Amino acid sequence: MPSDATSSSKRLRYQDVSVEARQILSQEGESHRFEFKETAEAVDARVLTAAANAVLVDEIAEGLVTILVGVKEVTDEQTGVVRGEVVGLVKMNDERARHASLEKARQKIQSRASETLPVPVGLRIIEEGVDTAAPFLRLEVRPTRAPHYTRDGLRVTRYGASTRAITDEELIDVYLVREAEAFRQRFTEIAGGLTGTVETLRGNVEATSEAIMSALKEVEDNAGYAAVEASEAASALREIEMELRDRPTSAEVIDWLEHGDLAIAAKLSRVAAHLTRRINSQRVKPTNPRPRKATS
């Protein structure tokens, strides 16, 4: 079991008195932040309502009011300083009976908290000094849906070491703070949802953009291959045209044949055969195959 000096603030039971409780006991009496009650019966719905409302009315930065139950106020006769003195909720030597008595006090206080409206106040109960001769309880009271009120409609807050009714102006301020907090929470939820939607849309846009760019690149590649093929075909046609320009016409060949110039006719016949093969080769010449895109 860790020592009180190094314990977590989330602990709900201390064998000895915690550092937090010691600091409160060393304060100068009760205030709007701290209150002392000698018995669990003294912690009623009015006390809890006043503590929860005081957090907003007095704008307590810590967000809670602490009540030490099993502690009374004592005044130093020489200095006049008022401090809390632990008297304990039970005075039993039997450990099991002492724990049972603390549990009974806890349940009684929780029952009183359930009587606060419109919803129960926030309440955290810490057992202090459970292995000492005078164990007591430390209550941390927070507002949940202020302003809180009792079953008989009392809307009260702390006033120093006592309580008082909340004024109309304070009620308006509390309602405004409550609605502003509710709006902030709703706005945060909506903003979070919109952020997720925007991120999704951004991802879709990026994916669509990549698909479009890929399609345009493919079109560009196809156009490039077509241009190369057209250029090669045009070049071949120009070569054939140049060769045809240097060849005799069919009328000239016939005239030569009629005049018996067999040597020239044989030469022309070979030229004609060469041109025929050249043209046929251009017709069946395979085009450069377009490379396929690599697939993963």
Tab-separated table of C-alpha atoms in Angstrom:
chain	number	residue	atom	x	y	z
A	1	MET	CA	0.000	0.000	0.000
A	2	PRO	CA	1.533	3.381	-1.021
A	3	SER	CA	2.067	6.030	1.575
A	4	ASP	CA	-0.259	9.028	1.861
A	5	ALA	CA	2.472	11.397	0.702
A	6	THR	CA	2.789	9.699	-2.646
A	7	SER	CA	-0.801	8.450	-3.074
A	8	SER	CA	-3.005	9.262	-6.028
A	9	SER	CA	-5.771	11.856	-5.614
A	10	LYS	CA	-8.162	9.219	-7.018
A	11	ARG	CA	-7.913	7.066	-3.890
A	12	LEU	CA	-11.106	6.657	-1.884
A	13	ARG	CA	-9.569	5.310	1.338
A	14	TYR	CA	-6.582	6.337	3.461
A	15	GLN	CA	-5.278	4.350	6.421
A	16	ASP	CA	-3.856	7.596	7.806
A	17	VAL	CA	-4.971	11.179	7.121
A	18	SER	CA	-4.166	12.286	3.570
A	19	VAL	CA	-2.053	15.293	2.650
A	20	GLU	CA	-5.128	16.983	1.154
A	21	ALA	CA	-7.124	16.600	4.369
A	22	ARG	CA	-4.201	17.854	6.485
A	23	GLN	CA	-3.953	20.982	4.350
A	24	ILE	CA	-7.667	21.703	4.796
A	25	LEU	CA	-7.447	21.153	8.557
A	26	SER	CA	-4.596	23.641	8.744
A	27	GLN	CA	-6.701	26.348	7.073
A	28	GLU	CA	-8.200	29.122	9.210
A	29	GLY	CA	-11.669	27.712	9.831
A	30	GLU	CA	-14.525	27.292	7.381
A	31	SER	CA	-14.858	29.303	4.159
A	32	HIS	CA	-16.856	29.233	0.942
A	33	ARG	CA	-14.544	26.394	-0.182
A	34	PHE	CA	-14.350	24.303	3.011
A	35	GLU	CA	-16.918	23.194	5.550
A	36	PHE	CA	-16.759	21.071	8.716
A	37	LYS	CA	-19.547	18.826	10.030
A	38	GLU	CA	-19.275	16.767	13.222
A	39	THR	CA	-21.769	14.064	12.214
A	40	ALA	CA	-23.154	12.458	9.042
A	41	GLU	CA	-26.672	13.513	10.129
A	42	ALA	CA	-25.603	17.158	9.756
A	43	VAL	CA	-24.989	16.672	6.012
A	44	ASP	CA	-28.465	17.100	4.529
A	45	ALA	CA	-29.729	18.036	1.049
A	46	ARG	CA	-29.574	21.755	1.913
A	47	VAL	CA	-25.861	21.531	2.807
A	48	LEU	CA	-25.017	19.630	-0.390
A	49	THR	CA	-27.138	21.962	-2.555
A	50	ALA	CA	-25.432	25.039	-1.127
A	51	ALA	CA	-21.975	23.546	-1.694
A	52	ALA	CA	-22.687	22.614	-5.330
A	53	ASN	CA	-24.228	26.007	-6.157
A	54	ALA	CA	-21.346	27.863	-4.504
A	55	VAL	CA	-18.942	26.486	-7.132
A	56	LEU	CA	-20.687	28.584	-9.808
A	57	VAL	CA	-21.949	31.497	-7.701
A	58	ASP	CA	-18.507	32.134	-6.189
A	59	GLU	CA	-16.665	30.963	-9.327
A	60	ILE	CA	-14.482	28.541	-7.371
A	61	ALA	CA	-11.547	27.709	-9.640
A	62	GLU	CA	-11.056	24.214	-8.218
A	63	GLY	CA	-14.590	23.326	-9.344
A	64	LEU	CA	-15.635	21.794	-6.003
A	65	VAL	CA	-16.390	22.448	-2.341
A	66	THR	CA	-14.888	20.141	0.294
A	67	ILE	CA	-16.797	19.059	3.407
A	68	LEU	CA	-15.003	17.213	6.204
A	69	VAL	CA	-17.457	15.052	8.137
A	70	GLY	CA	-16.335	14.065	11.647
A	71	VAL	CA	-14.499	17.366	12.153
A	72	LYS	CA	-15.456	20.337	14.339
A	73	GLU	CA	-14.236	23.899	14.534
A	74	VAL	CA	-12.092	24.889	17.498
A	75	THR	CA	-10.761	28.320	18.396
A	76	ASP	CA	-7.312	28.792	19.809
A	77	GLU	CA	-7.874	30.762	23.043
A	78	GLN	CA	-4.514	32.494	22.810
A	79	THR	CA	-4.421	33.410	19.087
A	80	GLY	CA	-8.127	33.356	18.249
A	81	VAL	CA	-7.388	31.313	15.133
A	82	VAL	CA	-10.164	28.897	14.152
A	83	ARG	CA	-9.205	25.518	12.745
A	84	GLY	CA	-10.725	22.100	12.193
A	85	GLU	CA	-10.232	19.377	14.782
A	86	VAL	CA	-10.871	15.721	13.951
A	87	VAL	CA	-13.341	14.134	16.377
A	88	GLY	CA	-14.107	11.132	14.183
A	89	LEU	CA	-17.371	9.564	13.144
A	90	VAL	CA	-16.866	6.392	15.180
A	91	LYS	CA	-14.956	5.551	18.308
A	92	MET	CA	-14.574	1.788	18.199
A	93	ASN	CA	-11.559	-0.411	18.776
A	94	ASP	CA	-12.911	-3.219	16.608
A	95	GLU	CA	-11.706	-2.623	13.050
A	96	ARG	CA	-14.612	-4.463	11.422
A	97	ALA	CA	-17.198	-2.508	13.419
A	98	ARG	CA	-15.398	0.745	12.634
A	99	HIS	CA	-15.477	0.072	8.875
A	100	ALA	CA	-19.136	-0.931	9.061
A	101	SER	CA	-19.962	2.319	10.836
A	102	LEU	CA	-18.090	4.355	8.194
A	103	GLU	CA	-19.989	2.550	5.441
A	104	LYS	CA	-23.279	3.368	7.155
A	105	ALA	CA	-22.327	7.070	7.298
A	106	ARG	CA	-21.354	6.943	3.615
A	107	GLN	CA	-24.696	5.466	2.595
A	108	LYS	CA	-26.588	8.052	4.622
A	109	ILE	CA	-24.792	10.928	2.879
A	110	GLN	CA	-25.285	9.373	-0.558
A	111	SER	CA	-28.995	9.100	0.189
A	112	ARG	CA	-29.099	12.812	1.022
A	113	ALA	CA	-27.328	13.624	-2.238
A	114	SER	CA	-30.029	11.753	-4.185
A	115	GLU	CA	-32.574	14.223	-2.779
A	116	THR	CA	-30.979	17.207	-4.539
A	117	LEU	CA	-32.645	18.423	-7.740
A	118	PRO	CA	-32.992	18.731	-10.732
A	119	VAL	CA	-30.408	15.912	-10.723
A	120	PRO	CA	-28.206	14.781	-7.833
A	121	VAL	CA	-25.114	16.852	-7.156
A	122	GLY	CA	-21.745	15.369	-7.996
A	123	LEU	CA	-20.395	13.676	-4.887
A	124	ARG	CA	-17.113	11.877	-4.207
A	125	ILE	CA	-16.605	10.364	-0.732
A	126	ILE	CA	-13.093	9.639	0.579
A	127	GLU	CA	-12.505	7.747	3.823
A	128	GLU	CA	-9.770	9.318	5.949
A	129	GLY	CA	-7.764	7.775	8.795
A	130	VAL	CA	-9.579	4.438	8.687
A	131	ASP	CA	-6.867	2.798	10.827
A	132	THR	CA	-6.788	5.628	13.364
A	133	ALA	CA	-8.900	6.099	16.476
A	134	ALA	CA	-10.967	8.847	14.802
A	135	PRO	CA	-11.765	8.108	11.155
A	136	PHE	CA	-13.738	10.698	9.186
A	137	LEU	CA	-15.012	11.387	5.657
A	138	ARG	CA	-13.914	13.940	3.085
A	139	LEU	CA	-16.672	14.948	0.636
A	140	GLU	CA	-15.965	16.608	-2.710
A	141	VAL	CA	-19.156	18.259	-3.975
A	142	ARG	CA	-19.565	19.470	-7.568
A	143	PRO	CA	-22.493	20.894	-9.546
A	144	THR	CA	-23.991	18.677	-12.255
A	145	ARG	CA	-26.934	20.763	-13.487
A	146	ALA	CA	-26.986	23.981	-11.494
A	147	PRO	CA	-28.743	25.725	-9.967
A	148	HIS	CA	-29.489	22.836	-7.645
A	149	TYR	CA	-32.386	22.986	-5.189
A	150	THR	CA	-33.959	20.894	-2.458
A	151	ARG	CA	-37.278	19.074	-2.610
A	152	ASP	CA	-38.976	22.031	-0.957
A	153	GLY	CA	-37.614	24.377	-3.664
A	154	LEU	CA	-34.774	26.027	-1.726
A	155	ARG	CA	-32.024	27.402	-3.973
A	156	VAL	CA	-29.189	28.223	-1.607
A	157	THR	CA	-25.458	28.810	-1.719
A	158	ARG	CA	-22.678	29.113	0.816
A	159	TYR	CA	-22.029	32.402	2.549
A	160	GLY	CA	-18.777	32.109	4.443
A	161	ALA	CA	-19.420	29.431	7.066
A	162	SER	CA	-23.219	29.552	6.625
A	163	THR	CA	-25.760	29.424	3.785
A	164	ARG	CA	-28.079	31.934	2.130
A	165	ALA	CA	-30.643	32.093	-0.650
A	166	ILE	CA	-29.380	32.693	-4.188
A	167	THR	CA	-30.374	36.117	-5.523
A	168	ASP	CA	-32.274	36.557	-8.803
A	169	GLU	CA	-29.195	38.044	-10.460
A	170	GLU	CA	-27.073	35.080	-9.360
A	171	LEU	CA	-29.706	32.662	-10.643
A	172	ILE	CA	-29.627	34.316	-14.058
A	173	ASP	CA	-25.830	34.129	-14.122
A	174	VAL	CA	-25.891	30.433	-13.165
A	175	TYR	CA	-28.438	29.639	-15.877
A	176	LEU	CA	-26.355	31.533	-18.447
A	177	VAL	CA	-23.199	29.683	-17.423
A	178	ARG	CA	-25.029	26.354	-17.614
A	179	GLU	CA	-26.467	27.019	-21.073
A	180	ALA	CA	-23.145	28.366	-22.333
A	181	GLU	CA	-21.434	25.170	-21.194
A	182	ALA	CA	-24.161	23.054	-22.815
A	183	PHE	CA	-23.729	25.025	-26.058
A	184	ARG	CA	-19.956	24.576	-25.895
A	185	GLN	CA	-20.333	20.835	-25.508
A	186	ARG	CA	-22.823	20.582	-28.379
A	187	PHE	CA	-20.637	22.777	-30.578
A	188	THR	CA	-17.609	20.625	-29.779
A	189	GLU	CA	-19.515	17.473	-30.724
A	190	ILE	CA	-20.820	19.007	-33.968
A	191	ALA	CA	-17.412	20.440	-34.847
A	192	GLY	CA	-15.839	17.044	-34.239
A	193	GLY	CA	-18.366	15.411	-36.559
A	194	LEU	CA	-17.820	18.053	-39.245
A	195	THR	CA	-14.082	17.646	-38.969
A	196	GLY	CA	-14.437	13.933	-39.602
A	197	THR	CA	-16.713	14.587	-42.590
A	198	VAL	CA	-14.283	17.120	-44.058
A	199	GLU	CA	-11.391	14.686	-43.659
A	200	THR	CA	-13.419	12.005	-45.443
A	201	LEU	CA	-14.291	14.398	-48.280
A	202	ARG	CA	-10.665	15.441	-48.531
A	203	GLY	CA	-9.632	11.814	-48.888
A	204	ASN	CA	-12.291	11.246	-51.567
A	205	VAL	CA	-11.202	14.358	-53.477
A	206	GLU	CA	-7.563	13.304	-53.349
A	207	ALA	CA	-8.444	9.805	-54.584
A	208	THR	CA	-10.596	11.252	-57.406
A	209	SER	CA	-7.839	13.683	-58.360
A	210	GLU	CA	-5.327	10.856	-58.560
A	211	ALA	CA	-7.698	8.831	-60.744
A	212	ILE	CA	-8.220	11.799	-63.088
A	213	MET	CA	-4.498	12.453	-63.364
A	214	SER	CA	-3.890	8.770	-64.098
A	215	ALA	CA	-6.554	8.809	-66.848
A	216	LEU	CA	-5.092	11.978	-68.387
A	217	LYS	CA	-1.640	10.419	-68.350
A	218	GLU	CA	-2.984	7.364	-70.130
A	219	VAL	CA	-4.670	9.537	-72.759
A	220	GLU	CA	-1.445	11.465	-73.195
A	221	ASP	CA	0.524	8.240	-73.623
A	222	ASN	CA	-1.973	6.922	-76.167
A	223	ALA	CA	-1.824	10.178	-78.098
A	224	GLY	CA	1.960	9.995	-78.092
A	225	TYR	CA	1.952	6.436	-79.444
A	226	ALA	CA	-0.542	7.404	-82.143
A	227	ALA	CA	1.572	10.388	-83.145
A	228	VAL	CA	4.672	8.177	-83.415
A	229	GLU	CA	2.829	5.669	-85.567
A	230	ALA	CA	1.440	8.421	-87.805
A	231	SER	CA	4.889	9.949	-88.132
A	232	GLU	CA	6.397	6.602	-89.134
A	233	ALA	CA	3.668	6.007	-91.711
A	234	ALA	CA	4.125	9.491	-93.193
A	235	SER	CA	7.879	8.972	-93.406
A	236	ALA	CA	7.399	5.687	-95.219
A	237	LEU	CA	5.007	7.296	-97.693
A	238	ARG	CA	7.496	10.085	-98.385
A	239	GLU	CA	10.207	7.541	-99.100
A	240	ILE	CA	7.945	5.695	-101.540
A	241	GLU	CA	6.953	8.976	-103.151
A	242	MET	CA	10.602	9.938	-103.646
A	243	GLU	CA	11.383	6.590	-105.198
A	244	LEU	CA	8.369	6.800	-107.491
A	245	ARG	CA	9.428	10.237	-108.672
A	246	ASP	CA	12.722	8.796	-109.885
A	247	ARG	CA	11.046	5.905	-111.760
A	248	PRO	CA	9.778	5.979	-115.366
A	249	THR	CA	6.067	6.093	-116.002
A	250	SER	CA	4.173	3.064	-117.254
A	251	ALA	CA	3.786	4.723	-120.693
A	252	GLU	CA	7.531	5.061	-120.945
A	253	VAL	CA	8.020	1.423	-120.013
A	254	ILE	CA	5.497	0.303	-122.632
A	255	ASP	CA	7.171	2.484	-125.237
A	256	TRP	CA	10.545	0.970	-124.402
A	257	LEU	CA	9.138	-2.523	-124.649
A	258	GLU	CA	7.541	-1.770	-128.002
A	259	HIS	CA	10.865	-0.533	-129.385
A	260	GLY	CA	12.601	-3.685	-128.244
A	261	ASP	CA	14.815	-2.186	-125.580
A	262	LEU	CA	14.828	-5.407	-123.582
A	263	ALA	CA	17.697	-4.461	-121.287
A	264	ILE	CA	15.863	-1.366	-120.046
A	265	ALA	CA	12.606	-3.303	-119.782
A	266	ALA	CA	14.261	-5.947	-117.629
A	267	LYS	CA	15.659	-3.263	-115.369
A	268	LEU	CA	12.274	-1.584	-115.034
A	269	SER	CA	10.679	-4.912	-114.270
A	270	ARG	CA	13.091	-5.393	-111.372
A	271	VAL	CA	12.349	-1.878	-110.142
A	272	ALA	CA	8.612	-2.535	-110.272
A	273	ALA	CA	9.020	-5.758	-108.337
A	274	HIS	CA	11.101	-3.924	-105.678
A	275	LEU	CA	8.464	-1.225	-105.289
A	276	THR	CA	5.703	-3.800	-104.963
A	277	ARG	CA	7.544	-5.569	-102.173
A	278	ARG	CA	8.209	-2.225	-100.459
A	279	ILE	CA	4.552	-1.218	-100.552
A	280	ASN	CA	3.411	-4.598	-99.287
A	281	SER	CA	5.893	-4.483	-96.439
A	282	GLN	CA	4.533	-1.082	-95.355
A	283	ARG	CA	0.989	-2.408	-95.348
A	284	VAL	CA	1.756	-5.281	-93.013
A	285	LYS	CA	4.404	-3.540	-90.938
A	286	PRO	CA	3.520	-4.140	-87.271
A	287	THR	CA	3.011	-1.057	-85.160
A	288	ASN	CA	4.966	-0.552	-82.006
A	289	PRO	CA	3.022	-2.263	-79.259
A	290	ARG	CA	1.919	0.111	-76.556
A	291	PRO	CA	3.524	-0.852	-73.274
A	292	ARG	CA	1.115	-1.995	-70.645
A	293	LYS	CA	0.994	-0.231	-67.350
A	294	ALA	CA	2.581	-2.169	-64.540
A	295	THR	CA	0.136	-3.648	-62.123
A	296	SER	CA	0.875	-4.326	-58.513
